[in-house]
Tab-separated table of C-alpha atoms in Angstrom:
chain	number	residue	atom	x	y	z
A	735	UNK	CA	-8.421	36.439	110.340
A	736	UNK	CA	-10.186	36.825	113.670
A	737	UNK	CA	-12.143	33.840	114.966
A	738	UNK	CA	-15.910	34.298	115.013
A	739	UNK	CA	-17.600	34.487	118.387
A	740	UNK	CA	-21.255	33.578	118.975
A	741	UNK	CA	-23.453	36.504	120.037
A	742	UNK	CA	-20.424	38.496	121.208
A	743	UNK	CA	-19.634	36.008	123.975
A	744	UNK	CA	-16.226	34.564	124.812
A	745	UNK	CA	-15.989	30.900	125.667
A	746	UNK	CA	-13.604	28.616	127.483
A	747	UNK	CA	-14.023	24.829	127.430
A	748	UNK	CA	-13.660	22.457	130.322
A	749	UNK	CA	-13.234	18.759	129.483
A	750	UNK	CA	-16.995	18.066	129.395
A	751	UNK	CA	-18.667	21.414	128.690
A	752	UNK	CA	-18.182	25.061	127.791
A	753	UNK	CA	-19.019	28.104	129.875
A	754	UNK	CA	-19.430	31.670	128.581
A	755	UNK	CA	-17.291	34.441	129.981
A	756	UNK	CA	-19.047	37.563	131.163
A	757	UNK	CA	-19.478	40.435	128.704
A	758	UNK	CA	-16.825	42.298	130.718
A	759	UNK	CA	-14.552	39.581	132.122
A	760	UNK	CA	-12.550	40.030	135.309
A	761	UNK	CA	-8.976	40.044	134.022
A	762	UNK	CA	-5.615	39.519	135.688
A	763	UNK	CA	-2.546	40.513	133.654
A	764	UNK	CA	0.752	38.778	134.402
A	765	UNK	CA	3.009	40.816	132.096
A	766	UNK	CA	3.676	44.554	131.774
A	767	UNK	CA	3.143	44.542	127.995
A	768	UNK	CA	-0.257	42.850	128.405
A	769	UNK	CA	-1.219	45.414	131.036
A	770	UNK	CA	-0.131	48.129	128.586
A	771	UNK	CA	-2.351	46.551	125.941
A	772	UNK	CA	-5.372	46.613	128.233
A	773	UNK	CA	-4.753	50.324	128.844
A	774	UNK	CA	-4.301	51.054	125.125
A	775	UNK	CA	-7.536	49.183	124.349
A	776	UNK	CA	-9.482	51.161	126.950
A	777	UNK	CA	-10.141	48.063	129.072
A	778	UNK	CA	-8.710	49.269	132.399
A	779	UNK	CA	-12.077	48.707	134.103
A	780	UNK	CA	-11.749	44.966	133.393
A	781	UNK	CA	-8.410	44.636	135.176
A	782	UNK	CA	-8.784	43.197	138.678
A	783	UNK	CA	-5.097	42.326	139.145
A	784	UNK	CA	-1.748	43.147	137.543
A	785	UNK	CA	1.899	42.200	137.864
A	786	UNK	CA	3.816	45.053	139.476
A	787	UNK	CA	7.010	45.944	137.592
A	788	UNK	CA	7.422	49.276	139.364
A	789	UNK	CA	6.388	51.223	136.242
A	790	UNK	CA	2.614	51.031	136.287
A	791	UNK	CA	0.770	54.172	135.139
A	792	UNK	CA	-1.335	56.179	137.572
A	793	UNK	CA	-4.536	55.003	135.882
A	794	UNK	CA	-3.880	51.605	137.509
A	795	UNK	CA	-3.331	52.875	141.049
A	796	UNK	CA	-6.541	51.252	142.283
A	797	UNK	CA	-5.915	47.867	140.626
A	798	UNK	CA	-4.616	45.186	143.038
A	799	UNK	CA	-1.064	43.911	142.539
A	800	UNK	CA	-0.588	40.129	142.384
A	801	UNK	CA	3.191	40.084	142.794
A	802	UNK	CA	6.273	40.925	140.746
A	803	UNK	CA	8.264	39.023	138.113
A	804	UNK	CA	9.957	36.870	140.744
A	805	UNK	CA	7.124	36.650	143.245
A	806	UNK	CA	3.792	36.063	141.537
A	807	UNK	CA	1.274	34.861	144.117
A	808	UNK	CA	-1.296	32.167	143.343
A	809	UNK	CA	-3.256	33.266	146.385
A	810	UNK	CA	-3.429	36.896	145.269
A	811	UNK	CA	-4.430	35.886	141.741
A	812	UNK	CA	-7.182	33.580	143.000
A	813	UNK	CA	-8.386	36.218	145.453
A	814	UNK	CA	-9.330	38.446	142.511
A	815	UNK	CA	-11.670	35.732	141.162
A	816	UNK	CA	-10.594	36.268	137.538
A	817	UNK	CA	-12.475	34.939	134.533
A	818	UNK	CA	-9.376	35.401	132.390
A	819	UNK	CA	-5.628	35.517	133.005
A	820	UNK	CA	-3.398	37.125	130.372
A	821	UNK	CA	-0.018	35.413	130.550
A	822	UNK	CA	3.463	35.770	129.086
A	823	UNK	CA	4.567	32.391	127.704
A	824	UNK	CA	8.299	32.824	128.240
A	825	UNK	CA	8.100	35.118	131.271
A	826	UNK	CA	5.610	33.461	133.639
A	827	UNK	CA	6.193	30.180	135.528
A	828	UNK	CA	4.602	27.353	133.485
A	829	UNK	CA	3.564	25.473	136.631
A	830	UNK	CA	1.652	28.524	137.872
A	831	UNK	CA	-0.235	28.858	134.587
A	832	UNK	CA	-1.039	25.141	134.523
A	833	UNK	CA	-2.286	25.301	138.100
A	834	UNK	CA	-4.591	28.214	137.280
A	835	UNK	CA	-6.021	26.263	134.351
A	836	UNK	CA	-6.524	23.179	136.546
A	837	UNK	CA	-8.693	25.357	138.818
A	838	UNK	CA	-10.962	26.257	135.886
A	839	UNK	CA	-9.506	29.689	135.082
A	840	UNK	CA	-9.000	30.552	131.437
A	841	UNK	CA	-5.374	31.400	130.677
A	842	UNK	CA	-4.398	33.000	127.364
A	843	UNK	CA	-0.672	32.988	126.592
A	844	UNK	CA	1.177	35.576	124.491
A	845	UNK	CA	4.838	35.879	123.505
A	846	UNK	CA	5.231	38.353	120.604
A	847	UNK	CA	8.767	38.299	119.202
A	848	UNK	CA	8.185	40.048	115.871
A	849	UNK	CA	6.358	43.186	114.743
A	850	UNK	CA	3.768	41.046	112.946
A	851	UNK	CA	3.052	39.253	116.230
A	852	UNK	CA	1.988	42.574	117.764
A	853	UNK	CA	-0.685	42.957	115.084
A	854	UNK	CA	-2.066	39.472	115.743
A	855	UNK	CA	-1.979	39.979	119.517
A	856	UNK	CA	-3.885	43.262	119.198
A	857	UNK	CA	-6.720	41.515	117.374
A	858	UNK	CA	-6.793	38.629	119.850
A	859	UNK	CA	-6.930	40.933	122.851
A	860	UNK	CA	-9.627	42.992	121.176
A	861	UNK	CA	-11.743	39.838	121.055
A	862	UNK	CA	-10.924	38.737	124.593
A	863	UNK	CA	-11.580	42.141	126.143
A	864	UNK	CA	-14.649	42.962	124.038
A	865	UNK	CA	-12.728	45.893	122.579
A	866	UNK	CA	-12.871	45.053	118.877
A	867	UNK	CA	-13.432	48.615	117.706
A	868	UNK	CA	-10.531	49.951	119.759
A	869	UNK	CA	-8.318	47.094	118.541
A	870	UNK	CA	-9.188	47.794	114.901
A	871	UNK	CA	-8.346	51.495	115.287
A	872	UNK	CA	-5.104	50.770	117.160
A	873	UNK	CA	-4.058	48.176	114.606
A	874	UNK	CA	-4.836	50.330	111.566
A	875	UNK	CA	-2.717	53.187	112.905
A	876	UNK	CA	0.108	50.800	113.843
A	877	UNK	CA	0.181	49.166	110.418
A	878	UNK	CA	0.042	52.510	108.600
A	879	UNK	CA	3.072	53.746	110.527
A	880	UNK	CA	4.918	50.454	110.034
A	881	UNK	CA	4.415	50.782	106.293
A	882	UNK	CA	5.812	54.317	106.303
A	883	UNK	CA	8.919	53.246	108.220
A	884	UNK	CA	9.739	50.090	106.250
A	885	UNK	CA	12.956	50.268	104.222
A	886	UNK	CA	14.315	47.664	101.791
A	887	UNK	CA	17.403	45.714	102.788
A	888	UNK	CA	19.871	46.894	100.133
A	889	UNK	CA	23.450	45.819	99.461
A	890	UNK	CA	24.789	48.968	101.096
A	891	UNK	CA	22.551	48.678	104.179
A	892	UNK	CA	24.418	49.740	107.327
A	893	UNK	CA	25.657	46.938	109.596
A	894	UNK	CA	24.512	47.420	113.190
A	895	UNK	CA	25.485	45.900	116.526
A	896	UNK	CA	22.795	46.158	119.218
A	897	UNK	CA	24.272	46.132	122.722
A	898	UNK	CA	21.913	45.065	125.500
A	899	UNK	CA	24.540	44.704	128.213
A	900	UNK	CA	28.239	45.320	128.590
A	901	UNK	CA	29.917	42.743	130.808
A	902	UNK	CA	29.285	40.180	129.523
A	903	UNK	CA	28.216	41.475	126.118
A	904	UNK	CA	24.650	40.605	125.146
A	905	UNK	CA	22.976	41.367	121.833
A	906	UNK	CA	19.917	40.259	119.817
A	907	UNK	CA	19.325	37.914	116.906
A	908	UNK	CA	16.736	38.569	114.201
A	909	UNK	CA	14.423	36.107	115.963
A	910	UNK	CA	13.935	38.741	118.654
A	911	UNK	CA	11.712	41.823	118.455
A	912	UNK	CA	14.546	44.387	118.383
A	913	UNK	CA	16.345	42.417	115.674
A	914	UNK	CA	13.148	42.337	113.630
A	915	UNK	CA	12.738	46.091	114.162
A	916	UNK	CA	16.291	46.684	112.940
A	917	UNK	CA	15.607	44.725	109.770
A	918	UNK	CA	12.351	46.659	109.277
A	919	UNK	CA	14.418	49.858	109.262
A	920	UNK	CA	16.603	48.497	106.450
A	921	UNK	CA	19.712	47.676	108.495
A	922	UNK	CA	21.728	44.481	108.841
A	923	UNK	CA	22.079	43.020	112.307
A	924	UNK	CA	25.642	41.692	112.517
A	925	UNK	CA	24.448	38.826	114.739
A	926	UNK	CA	21.153	38.218	112.925
A	927	UNK	CA	21.651	34.491	112.414
A	928	UNK	CA	22.480	33.423	115.966
A	929	UNK	CA	19.966	30.795	117.135
A	930	UNK	CA	18.849	32.281	120.467
A	931	UNK	CA	16.950	35.507	121.103
A	932	UNK	CA	19.520	37.378	123.229
A	933	UNK	CA	22.917	35.700	122.744
A	934	UNK	CA	26.101	36.447	124.622
A	935	UNK	CA	28.955	37.407	122.293
A	936	UNK	CA	32.647	38.180	122.664
A	937	UNK	CA	34.173	41.585	122.096
A	938	UNK	CA	36.463	39.992	119.522
A	939	UNK	CA	33.395	38.893	117.541
A	940	UNK	CA	32.117	42.466	117.434
A	941	UNK	CA	35.512	43.719	116.303
A	942	UNK	CA	35.584	41.075	113.560
A	943	UNK	CA	32.060	42.026	112.403
A	944	UNK	CA	33.192	45.696	112.228
A	945	UNK	CA	29.715	47.281	112.338
A	946	UNK	CA	28.985	50.704	110.887
A	947	UNK	CA	26.857	51.509	113.935
A	948	UNK	CA	26.860	50.370	117.552
A	949	UNK	CA	23.594	51.046	119.358
A	950	UNK	CA	23.613	50.837	123.146
A	951	UNK	CA	20.136	50.278	124.567
A	952	UNK	CA	19.900	52.151	127.831
A	953	UNK	CA	17.697	54.778	129.430
A	954	UNK	CA	20.676	57.092	129.871
A	955	UNK	CA	20.978	58.570	126.389
A	956	UNK	CA	24.355	60.296	126.700
A	957	UNK	CA	27.069	60.533	124.035
A	958	UNK	CA	29.627	59.886	126.772
A	959	UNK	CA	27.956	56.680	127.908
A	960	UNK	CA	30.631	54.499	129.560
A	961	UNK	CA	29.853	51.536	127.284
A	962	UNK	CA	30.521	53.730	124.257
A	963	UNK	CA	33.719	54.985	125.811
A	964	UNK	CA	35.009	51.421	125.822
A	965	UNK	CA	34.412	51.098	122.073
A	966	UNK	CA	36.347	54.318	121.456
A	967	UNK	CA	39.439	52.350	122.467
A	968	UNK	CA	39.230	50.717	119.022
A	969	UNK	CA	39.636	53.616	116.547
A	970	UNK	CA	40.033	51.178	113.638
A	971	UNK	CA	36.321	50.237	113.873
A	972	UNK	CA	33.988	51.788	111.300
A	973	UNK	CA	31.504	52.718	114.042
A	974	UNK	CA	34.210	54.716	115.817
A	975	UNK	CA	35.701	56.325	112.698
A	976	UNK	CA	32.292	57.277	111.287
A	977	UNK	CA	30.598	58.666	114.400
A	978	UNK	CA	28.422	55.553	114.603
A	979	UNK	CA	28.320	55.154	118.382
A	980	UNK	CA	24.734	55.758	119.520
A	981	UNK	CA	22.545	55.398	122.616
A	982	UNK	CA	18.837	54.626	122.404
A	983	UNK	CA	16.293	54.404	125.223
A	984	UNK	CA	15.792	50.667	125.499
A	985	UNK	CA	12.359	50.977	127.158
A	986	UNK	CA	10.922	52.282	123.893
A	987	UNK	CA	11.749	49.015	122.104
A	988	UNK	CA	11.267	46.252	124.640
A	989	UNK	CA	7.507	46.275	125.243
A	990	UNK	CA	5.736	44.542	122.345
A	991	UNK	CA	2.661	46.724	121.899
A	992	UNK	CA	1.663	49.153	119.126
A	993	UNK	CA	3.335	51.895	121.210
A	994	UNK	CA	6.670	50.420	120.097
A	995	UNK	CA	6.228	52.546	116.988
A	996	UNK	CA	7.768	55.490	118.892
A	997	UNK	CA	10.998	53.585	119.519
A	998	UNK	CA	10.940	52.212	115.982
A	999	UNK	CA	10.771	55.737	114.554
A	1000	UNK	CA	13.872	56.701	116.543
A	1001	UNK	CA	15.729	53.533	115.521
A	1002	UNK	CA	14.878	53.992	111.846
A	1003	UNK	CA	15.981	57.637	111.955
A	1004	UNK	CA	19.267	56.550	113.497
A	1005	UNK	CA	19.775	53.980	110.724
A	1006	UNK	CA	18.942	56.531	108.019
A	1007	UNK	CA	21.408	58.987	109.501
A	1008	UNK	CA	24.184	56.406	109.279
A	1009	UNK	CA	23.835	55.754	105.545
């Protein structure tokens, strides 16, 4: 349930008193997915600074950049005189965020790792950006499409290995967004129970798990992808015998916004085709 806000105003509290944010706050976004959310909510005019990941849409050409993932600048952030900073809990330096708060700037942290988290974040950002109507519409469409794609996890559900990187091998657990998406599609992640979000695994562990499908996440969707070629050296694997070696554009599944539904549709179709 969304928190109620008095007379449509947003508030942040200093130790001794509270101050209202402006009806259209000056916003700095420190994560690509939060910038995407501002665009999807029609709040581009509120953005006065964004992190530059090299993939910003043209609609943001006039918005100042405040650094990249490895070089966020306190000075550039402060120069934009923001009322609100949208931050990525696990992706932004904690000392930077604490410093901004110590200077009286409101910092809201987000770190969605499951599909349900995207729904909650959409509502929160709708409140923060005075875009409740847009958030409600975006959320309703997202949840409708999620419901259509959901599949039960049956006994004969295909076993899937998600490959993030090749050397060393990295995958995902079900605590991570892609793992949650895989489960939503009715597939079993062979490394679902590992305790960290993106664990490193050995090739021998993949061979022992013997997945029905191996999905390489890369933006080069080619059947002859070199990572897949390496798996073809093991013809005894079910994924090799059953034409279960697939490539999926990773960009469509890594940004936790309602637009992830496009990547989820492709992933679910891939899972269905492997049954």
